[in-house]
Coordinates of C-alpha atoms and ligand atoms in Angstrom, one line a residue:
M25 CA -0.1 -0.2 0.0
T26 CA 1.6 3.4 -0.9
L27 CA 1.0 6.2 1.5
R28 CA -1.0 9.2 0.3
P29 CA 0.7 12.4 0.2
S30 CA -0.7 15.0 2.7
A31 CA -1.7 18.5 2.5
H32 CA -2.4 21.5 4.9
I33 CA -3.9 24.8 4.2
V34 CA -3.1 27.8 6.4
T35 CA -6.0 30.2 6.2
Y36 CA -6.0 33.9 7.2
G37 CA -8.7 36.5 6.8
C38 CA -12.3 36.3 6.5
Q39 CA -14.9 33.2 6.3
M40 CA -14.8 33.7 2.4
N41 CA -11.3 32.7 2.5
E42 CA -12.2 29.8 5.0
N43 CA -14.7 28.8 2.5
D44 CA -12.1 29.1 -0.4
S45 CA -9.8 26.8 1.6
E46 CA -12.5 24.2 1.5
V47 CA -12.7 24.5 -2.2
L48 CA -8.9 24.3 -2.4
L49 CA -9.1 21.1 0.0
A50 CA -11.7 19.4 -2.4
Y51 CA -9.3 19.8 -5.3
L52 CA -6.5 18.4 -3.3
E53 CA -8.5 15.6 -2.1
E54 CA -9.4 14.9 -5.8
M55 CA -5.8 14.8 -6.4
G56 CA -5.1 12.1 -3.7
Y57 CA -4.0 14.2 -0.9
Q58 CA -4.9 13.5 2.5
W59 CA -5.3 16.1 5.3
S60 CA -2.0 16.8 7.5
E61 CA -2.9 18.5 11.0
T62 CA 0.3 20.5 10.7
A63 CA 2.0 22.4 7.8
E64 CA 5.4 21.2 9.0
D65 CA 4.8 17.4 8.4
A66 CA 2.7 18.0 5.1
D67 CA 4.0 17.4 1.5
L68 CA 2.0 20.2 0.2
V69 CA 1.1 23.6 2.0
L70 CA -1.0 26.3 0.6
V71 CA -1.0 29.6 2.7
N72 CA -4.3 31.0 1.9
S73 CA -3.7 35.0 2.6
C74 CA -5.6 38.3 3.5
C75 CA -4.6 41.6 2.9
I76 CA -7.4 43.7 4.7
R77 CA -4.9 45.4 7.1
R78 CA -1.1 45.5 7.3
S79 CA -1.0 43.0 10.3
A80 CA -3.0 40.3 8.2
E81 CA -0.3 40.8 5.4
E82 CA 2.4 40.3 7.7
R83 CA 1.1 37.3 9.4
A84 CA 0.7 35.5 6.0
L85 CA 4.3 36.5 4.7
G86 CA 5.7 35.5 8.2
R87 CA 4.2 32.1 7.6
V88 CA 5.6 31.6 4.2
G89 CA 8.9 32.7 5.6
E90 CA 8.8 30.1 8.4
L91 CA 8.1 27.5 5.8
K92 CA 11.3 28.2 4.0
R93 CA 13.2 26.5 6.8
V94 CA 11.0 23.5 6.8
K95 CA 11.6 23.3 3.0
E96 CA 15.4 23.4 3.4
Q97 CA 15.0 20.0 5.3
R98 CA 12.7 18.5 2.8
P99 CA 13.1 20.1 -0.7
D100 CA 10.4 18.1 -2.3
M101 CA 7.8 20.0 -0.2
F102 CA 5.3 22.1 -2.5
I103 CA 4.4 25.5 -1.1
G104 CA 1.9 27.7 -2.5
L105 CA 0.5 31.2 -1.8
T106 CA -3.2 31.9 -2.7
G107 CA -5.5 34.3 -1.7
C108 CA -6.0 38.1 -1.6
L109 CA -2.3 39.2 -0.8
P110 CA -0.9 38.5 -4.1
Q111 CA -3.9 39.7 -6.1
Q112 CA -2.9 43.3 -5.1
P113 CA -1.5 45.0 -8.2
G114 CA 2.3 44.2 -8.6
R115 CA 2.5 42.1 -5.4
A116 CA 2.5 38.5 -6.9
E117 CA 5.9 39.1 -8.7
E118 CA 7.4 40.9 -5.8
I119 CA 6.8 38.1 -3.5
A120 CA 7.9 35.6 -5.6
R121 CA 11.2 37.4 -6.0
Q122 CA 11.5 37.6 -2.2
A123 CA 10.4 34.1 -1.5
P124 CA 11.8 31.9 -4.1
H125 CA 11.0 28.6 -2.2
L126 CA 7.4 29.3 -3.2
N127 CA 6.3 26.7 -6.0
L128 CA 3.0 28.7 -6.9
V129 CA 1.8 32.3 -6.2
M130 CA -1.9 32.6 -7.5
G131 CA -4.7 35.1 -7.1
T132 CA -8.3 35.0 -6.2
H133 CA -9.6 34.5 -9.6
N134 CA -7.6 31.4 -10.2
L135 CA -9.4 29.2 -7.7
S136 CA -11.0 27.0 -10.1
R137 CA -7.6 26.5 -12.0
F138 CA -5.8 25.4 -8.9
P139 CA -5.5 21.7 -10.3
E140 CA -4.1 22.9 -13.4
L141 CA -1.9 25.4 -11.9
Y142 CA -0.5 22.9 -9.5
A143 CA 0.5 20.6 -12.2
R144 CA 2.2 23.1 -14.2
A145 CA 4.1 24.6 -11.0
S146 CA 5.1 21.0 -10.0
G147 CA 6.8 20.4 -13.4
Q148 CA 9.1 23.6 -12.9
A149 CA 11.9 24.7 -10.8
A150 CA 10.8 28.5 -10.7
T151 CA 7.8 29.8 -8.9
L152 CA 4.8 29.9 -11.2
V153 CA 3.1 33.2 -10.6
E154 CA -0.4 33.3 -12.2
I155 CA -2.9 36.1 -11.5
A156 CA -5.9 35.9 -13.7
P157 CA -8.2 38.6 -14.7
E158 CA -11.8 38.7 -13.3
P159 CA -13.9 36.1 -15.0
D160 CA -17.1 37.0 -16.6
Q161 CA -19.1 34.2 -14.7
L162 CA -18.6 32.5 -11.6
P163 CA -17.5 28.9 -12.0
A164 CA -18.9 26.2 -9.9
F165 CA -16.7 25.2 -7.0
P166 CA -16.4 21.7 -5.5
R167 CA -15.8 21.7 -1.7
G168 CA -14.3 19.5 0.7
Q169 CA -14.6 19.4 4.5
V170 CA -11.9 21.0 6.5
P171 CA -11.7 18.9 9.5
G172 CA -13.3 20.3 12.7
R173 CA -16.4 21.6 11.0
R174 CA -19.1 19.4 10.9
V175 CA -22.1 20.9 12.3
S176 CA -21.8 24.2 10.7
A177 CA -20.7 25.1 7.2
W178 CA -20.2 28.2 5.2
V179 CA -21.7 28.6 1.8
T180 CA -20.5 31.6 -0.6
I181 CA -23.4 33.1 -2.2
L182 CA -22.0 36.2 -3.7
R183 CA -18.4 37.0 -4.4
G184 CA -16.7 40.5 -4.9
C185 CA -17.9 44.0 -3.8
D186 CA -19.2 46.8 -5.8
K187 CA -19.0 49.4 -2.9
R188 CA -16.0 51.6 -2.7
C189 CA -15.2 52.3 0.6
T190 CA -12.1 54.5 0.5
Y191 CA -10.2 52.5 3.1
C192 CA -11.1 49.2 1.8
I193 CA -8.8 46.8 -0.5
V194 CA -11.5 44.0 -0.9
P195 CA -13.0 45.3 -4.3
Y196 CA -9.6 45.4 -5.7
V197 CA -8.7 41.9 -4.9
R198 CA -12.1 40.4 -5.2
G199 CA -13.7 42.0 -8.1
R200 CA -17.2 43.1 -8.8
E201 CA -20.2 41.5 -7.3
M202 CA -21.3 38.1 -8.8
S203 CA -24.0 36.0 -7.2
R204 CA -24.4 32.2 -7.5
P205 CA -27.5 31.1 -8.9
A206 CA -30.1 30.3 -6.1
G207 CA -30.5 26.7 -7.4
E208 CA -26.9 26.0 -6.8
I209 CA -26.7 27.5 -3.5
L210 CA -29.9 25.3 -2.6
A211 CA -28.3 22.4 -4.0
E212 CA -25.2 22.9 -1.8
V213 CA -27.1 23.4 1.4
E214 CA -29.1 20.3 0.8
A215 CA -26.2 18.2 0.3
L216 CA -24.4 19.7 3.4
V217 CA -27.5 18.9 5.3
G218 CA -27.3 15.3 4.0
Q219 CA -23.8 15.2 5.5
G220 CA -25.1 16.1 8.9
V221 CA -24.7 20.1 8.7
R222 CA -27.4 21.8 10.6
E223 CA -26.1 25.3 10.3
V224 CA -25.2 27.4 7.4
S225 CA -23.6 30.8 7.3
L226 CA -24.3 32.6 4.0
L227 CA -21.1 34.4 3.0
G228 CA -20.6 37.6 0.8
Q229 CA -18.9 40.9 1.3
N230 CA -22.3 42.6 1.2
V231 CA -25.1 39.9 1.2
N232 CA -27.8 42.3 0.7
A233 CA -26.8 42.8 -2.8
Y234 CA -27.3 39.3 -3.5
G235 CA -29.5 38.9 -6.9
K236 CA -28.7 42.4 -8.1
D237 CA -26.4 41.2 -10.8
R238 CA -28.9 38.4 -12.0
P239 CA -32.0 40.5 -12.7
A240 CA -33.5 37.8 -14.9
D241 CA -33.6 35.6 -11.9
G242 CA -35.8 37.8 -10.0
I243 CA -34.4 36.8 -6.5
T244 CA -33.3 39.2 -3.5
F245 CA -31.4 38.0 -0.5
A246 CA -34.6 38.0 1.4
G247 CA -36.1 35.7 -1.1
L248 CA -33.3 33.5 -0.9
L249 CA -33.6 33.3 2.9
R250 CA -37.1 32.4 2.2
Q251 CA -36.2 29.5 -0.2
L252 CA -33.4 28.1 2.5
E253 CA -36.1 28.2 5.3
E254 CA -37.9 25.3 3.4
V255 CA -34.8 23.2 3.6
D256 CA -35.9 20.1 5.8
G257 CA -33.1 19.1 8.4
L258 CA -31.6 22.8 8.3
W259 CA -32.0 24.3 11.7
R260 CA -30.2 27.5 11.5
I261 CA -29.3 30.2 9.1
R262 CA -26.6 32.9 9.4
Y263 CA -25.3 35.3 7.3
T264 CA -22.3 37.7 6.8
T265 CA -21.8 40.6 6.1
S266 CA -24.5 43.0 5.3
H267 CA -24.1 46.6 4.6
P268 CA -26.4 48.8 6.5
R269 CA -27.1 51.0 3.5
D270 CA -28.8 48.3 1.8
F271 CA -30.6 46.6 4.7
T272 CA -34.0 46.7 3.4
Q273 CA -37.2 46.7 5.7
E274 CA -38.2 43.2 3.6
M275 CA -35.1 42.0 4.9
I276 CA -36.0 42.9 8.6
D277 CA -39.4 41.5 8.2
T278 CA -38.4 38.3 6.5
I279 CA -35.7 37.3 9.2
A280 CA -38.2 38.4 12.2
S281 CA -40.7 36.1 10.7
S282 CA -38.3 33.1 10.0
K283 CA -38.0 30.3 12.5
K284 CA -34.4 29.5 11.3
V285 CA -32.4 32.8 10.6
S286 CA -30.4 33.7 13.6
D287 CA -31.4 36.5 15.7
H288 CA -28.0 38.2 15.2
F289 CA -27.4 41.4 13.1
H290 CA -23.9 42.4 12.2
L291 CA -24.2 45.9 11.1
P292 CA -20.6 47.4 10.4
V293 CA -21.0 51.0 10.8
Q294 CA -17.1 52.0 11.0
S295 CA -17.6 55.5 12.6
G296 CA -20.0 57.5 14.7
A297 CA -18.9 60.7 13.3
N298 CA -20.7 62.0 9.8
P299 CA -17.6 63.7 8.5
M300 CA -15.6 60.5 8.8
L301 CA -18.6 58.3 7.3
K302 CA -18.7 60.8 4.3
R303 CA -14.8 60.4 3.6
M304 CA -15.2 56.6 4.0
A305 CA -17.9 56.7 1.4
R306 CA -20.0 54.6 3.6
G307 CA -23.3 55.8 2.1
Y308 CA -25.3 56.6 5.1
P309 CA -25.2 59.3 7.9
I310 CA -25.3 58.2 11.4
E311 CA -29.1 59.1 11.8
R312 CA -29.9 56.7 9.2
Y313 CA -27.7 54.0 10.9
L314 CA -29.5 54.7 14.0
D315 CA -32.9 54.4 12.6
L316 CA -32.0 51.0 11.2
V317 CA -30.9 49.9 14.7
R318 CA -34.1 51.3 16.0
R319 CA -36.3 49.3 13.4
V320 CA -34.4 46.2 13.9
R321 CA -35.0 46.3 17.5
Q322 CA -38.5 47.1 17.1
A323 CA -39.0 43.9 15.1
L324 CA -36.7 41.5 17.3
P325 CA -36.1 43.3 20.7
E326 CA -33.6 40.5 21.8
A327 CA -31.5 40.4 18.8
T328 CA -27.9 40.5 19.1
L329 CA -26.4 43.5 17.7
T330 CA -22.6 43.5 16.5
T331 CA -20.5 45.9 14.6
D332 CA -17.1 47.0 13.0
L333 CA -15.5 50.1 14.1
I334 CA -12.2 51.8 12.7
V335 CA -10.3 54.3 14.6
G336 CA -7.6 56.7 13.3
F337 CA -9.2 57.3 9.8
P338 CA -7.7 60.1 8.2
G339 CA -8.9 63.4 9.6
E340 CA -10.6 61.8 12.6
S341 CA -10.3 64.4 15.3
E342 CA -10.6 63.6 19.0
D343 CA -14.4 65.0 18.7
D344 CA -15.0 62.5 15.9
F345 CA -13.5 59.9 18.0
L346 CA -15.7 60.9 20.9
D347 CA -18.6 60.4 18.5
T348 CA -17.9 56.8 18.1
L349 CA -17.5 56.4 21.8
R350 CA -20.9 58.0 22.2
L351 CA -22.4 55.8 19.5
V352 CA -21.0 52.6 21.1
E353 CA -22.6 53.8 24.5
E354 CA -25.8 54.7 22.9
V355 CA -26.4 51.5 20.8
R356 CA -24.8 49.1 23.3
F357 CA -23.4 46.7 20.8
D358 CA -23.3 43.1 22.0
R359 CA -19.8 43.1 20.5
S360 CA -17.7 45.1 18.4
Y361 CA -14.6 44.2 16.1
M362 CA -12.6 47.1 16.4
F363 CA -9.4 48.2 14.2
M364 CA -7.0 50.8 13.7
F365 CA -7.0 52.3 10.4
S366 CA -4.4 50.5 8.1
P367 CA -3.5 52.5 4.8
R368 CA -3.9 50.0 1.9
K369 CA -1.8 51.0 -1.2
G370 CA -4.0 51.9 -4.0
T371 CA -6.9 52.9 -2.0
P372 CA -8.1 56.6 -1.9
A373 CA -7.7 56.8 1.9
A374 CA -4.1 55.9 1.7
S375 CA -3.1 59.1 0.1
F376 CA -5.6 61.3 2.1
P377 CA -4.0 64.0 4.0
D378 CA -4.1 64.5 7.6
Q379 CA -3.1 60.7 8.5
V380 CA -3.4 60.2 12.1
P381 CA -0.2 59.2 13.9
L382 CA 0.2 55.7 15.1
A383 CA 0.4 56.6 18.9
V384 CA -3.1 58.2 18.7
K385 CA -4.5 55.4 17.0
K386 CA -3.4 53.1 19.5
E387 CA -4.4 55.2 22.4
R388 CA -8.1 55.7 20.8
L389 CA -8.3 52.0 20.2
A390 CA -7.6 51.2 23.7
R391 CA -10.1 53.5 24.9
L392 CA -12.7 52.1 22.7
I393 CA -12.0 48.7 23.5
E394 CA -12.4 49.5 27.2
V395 CA -15.8 50.9 26.7
Q396 CA -17.1 47.9 24.3
D397 CA -15.6 45.2 26.6
R398 CA -17.5 46.7 29.5
I399 CA -20.8 46.8 27.6
S400 CA -20.0 43.4 26.1
L401 CA -19.7 41.9 29.8
E402 CA -22.7 43.9 31.1
K403 CA -24.9 42.7 28.4
N404 CA -23.6 38.9 29.0
Q405 CA -24.3 39.4 32.7
C406 CA -27.8 40.2 32.2
L407 CA -28.3 36.8 30.6
V408 CA -27.0 34.7 33.4
G409 CA -29.9 32.4 34.7
R410 CA -31.5 32.1 31.4
V411 CA -32.0 28.9 29.4
V412 CA -30.7 29.1 25.9
E413 CA -30.8 26.5 23.0
V414 CA -27.2 25.7 22.3
L415 CA -26.0 24.0 18.8
V416 CA -23.2 22.0 20.1
E417 CA -20.0 22.3 17.7
G418 CA -17.4 20.0 19.7
P419 CA -15.0 20.1 22.7
S420 CA -13.2 23.2 23.5
A421 CA -9.6 23.3 22.4
K422 CA -8.1 23.0 25.8
R423 CA -10.7 20.9 27.9
P424 CA -12.2 18.0 26.3
E425 CA -14.9 17.7 28.9
I426 CA -16.2 21.0 27.9
M427 CA -18.3 21.3 24.8
T428 CA -18.7 24.7 23.1
G429 CA -21.6 25.9 21.0
R430 CA -23.6 28.8 20.0
A431 CA -27.0 30.1 21.1
R432 CA -29.5 31.3 18.5
D433 CA -28.1 34.8 19.1
N434 CA -24.5 33.9 18.2
R435 CA -23.3 33.7 21.6
T436 CA -20.8 31.3 22.3
V437 CA -21.5 29.1 25.2
L438 CA -19.2 26.8 27.0
F439 CA -20.9 24.1 29.2
G440 CA -19.8 20.5 30.7
G441 CA -20.9 17.5 28.5
D442 CA -19.5 14.8 26.1
R443 CA -18.9 14.3 22.5
S444 CA -22.1 12.5 21.9
L445 CA -23.8 16.0 22.0
I446 CA -22.0 17.2 19.0
G447 CA -24.4 18.3 16.1
S448 CA -27.5 18.3 18.6
L449 CA -29.4 21.3 20.1
V450 CA -29.2 21.2 23.8
P451 CA -30.9 23.5 26.5
V452 CA -28.3 25.1 28.7
R453 CA -28.8 27.2 31.7
L454 CA -26.3 30.2 31.6
T455 CA -24.4 30.4 34.9
A456 CA -21.5 33.0 34.3
A457 CA -20.7 35.5 31.9
H458 CA -17.2 36.5 30.5
T459 CA -16.6 39.5 27.7
W460 CA -16.6 37.1 24.9
T461 CA -18.2 33.8 26.1
M462 CA -20.7 32.6 28.5
L463 CA -20.4 29.4 30.8
G464 CA -23.4 27.2 31.6
E465 CA -24.6 23.9 32.5
Q466 CA -27.0 21.6 30.7
A467 CA -30.6 22.1 31.7
S468 CA -33.1 19.2 31.4
Ligands
SAH513 N1 -17.7 43.7 3.6 C1 -17.6 44.0 4.9 C2 -16.4 44.3 5.5 C3 -15.3 43.4 5.1 S1 -13.6 43.8 6.0 C4 -18.4 45.2 5.3 O1 -18.4 46.0 4.5 O2 -19.1 45.0 6.4 C5 -14.0 43.7 7.7 C6 -13.7 45.1 8.4 O3 -12.4 45.3 8.3 C7 -14.5 46.2 7.9 O4 -15.8 46.3 8.3 C8 -13.6 47.4 8.4 O5 -14.1 47.8 9.8 C9 -12.2 46.7 8.5 N2 -11.2 47.2 7.5 C10 -11.3 47.1 6.3 N3 -10.4 47.8 5.7 C11 -9.7 48.6 6.7 C12 -8.4 49.4 6.8 N4 -7.9 49.6 5.5 N5 -8.0 49.6 7.9 C13 -8.6 49.2 9.2 N6 -9.7 48.3 9.0 C14 -10.3 48.0 7.9
SF4_514 FE1 -15.0 46.9 1.8 FE2 -16.8 48.5 1.7 FE3 -16.9 46.5 0.2 FE4 -17.1 46.0 2.8 S1 -18.6 47.2 1.6 S2 -15.9 44.9 1.4 S3 -16.0 47.8 3.6 S4 -15.7 48.2 0.1
F3S515 FE1 -9.0 39.3 3.8 FE2 -9.7 38.9 1.5 FE3 -11.3 38.5 3.3 S1 -8.6 40.7 2.0 S2 -10.9 40.0 4.8 S3 -9.3 37.5 3.0 S4 -11.8 39.2 1.1

């Protein structure tokens, strides 16, 4: 019996990238590879990269650098760099020059050509650099199952982004919006449910735009949610990310009347100050955002509300920053993802005047985190004593006797239990609150 070669994929960035790694894994499985738990032991390693902020870029490049030493011991190892980082104009060649131990550097639009590129790269000594232009149509992708995700799965419904937020690199590296046909999405979800998946997270940079590029199909995001609601055996539906500007009342009503769509609204606001929102080209003043929050809470008073915030955007004054702090106090988000502005080459904001010094950004981020973390903890504390329905995902990383899962509102809950519970819905009484997670015990 010959031993099958092994492959490992290191993934950075958003869920879209995680989902792309599943596609890559499916190709690798077709090519005869089996999954390796570590990159160091694998015959083939792909680093699926992100470039949303400089830190993300540095992490991916750092990993590529580390793999050089591993390859020195095992020269037959195949190493590839994929994802958003090399898709930035001019970057792929530069990286290939700096890291000649890479066999392949490919961009986001090459995903479906991976088997062919792999074959070509394997047959040559030099790094194969291949950055394809945007396709006219989305190809259909296979999908593999990255070990560890059984109960919950990602399903991409829309690729690319037509917005032009002035700070953001995504439209440059992911191209314009292209929706997958609803029939294809439905078939994928049904197949996943057949494999035991109970929850799907629908992915897109702006899921609200779903269907806009397929006018002949006459389907909207709300319509897609209604179709998925009918899939037997599917218990929960999540989606990310939705742009506040395009969040329609039809969507709020559909979600409110759905039994499966989670009571969690992730509505990235970015800033609480109108001059900043304008310079970011977000397309809404803060008053409209607050009106959306009000309508969401009216329809679903207990819904979880989370957001993304950027501090230190060019021109952000102390007063602008205080507007963001006030917004956080006023809305009382359950959780926020908070970032320092990171200039991305080629985006308008990178060359705006009045860049904020790093020390100021750091100081603002620390103040913002302090306020948000206090609110997150307070909101979690209010839930102690309640019984929630947890979809059990698996044992916690450090303690096998502790199971982790998520409540309907997307809160992570840890409780004592065994592996037989994985994949089921378990009533859990919440006993203690942390900032990011809740502890509980099984309620009968
Ligand atoms: N499509 C999503 C965002 C994806 S990026 C949306 O519009 O909601 C996730 C988050 O990263 C953004 O919401 C933003 O808060 C942050 N981000 C994007 N570009 C950034 C940059 N250049 N510097 C700092 N944060 C950034
Ligand atoms: Fe980036 Fe804005 Fe598109 Fe989100 S909506 S991916 S922040 S350009
Ligand atoms: Fe990063 Fe690309 Fe996602 S830049 S956030 S991996 S779309």
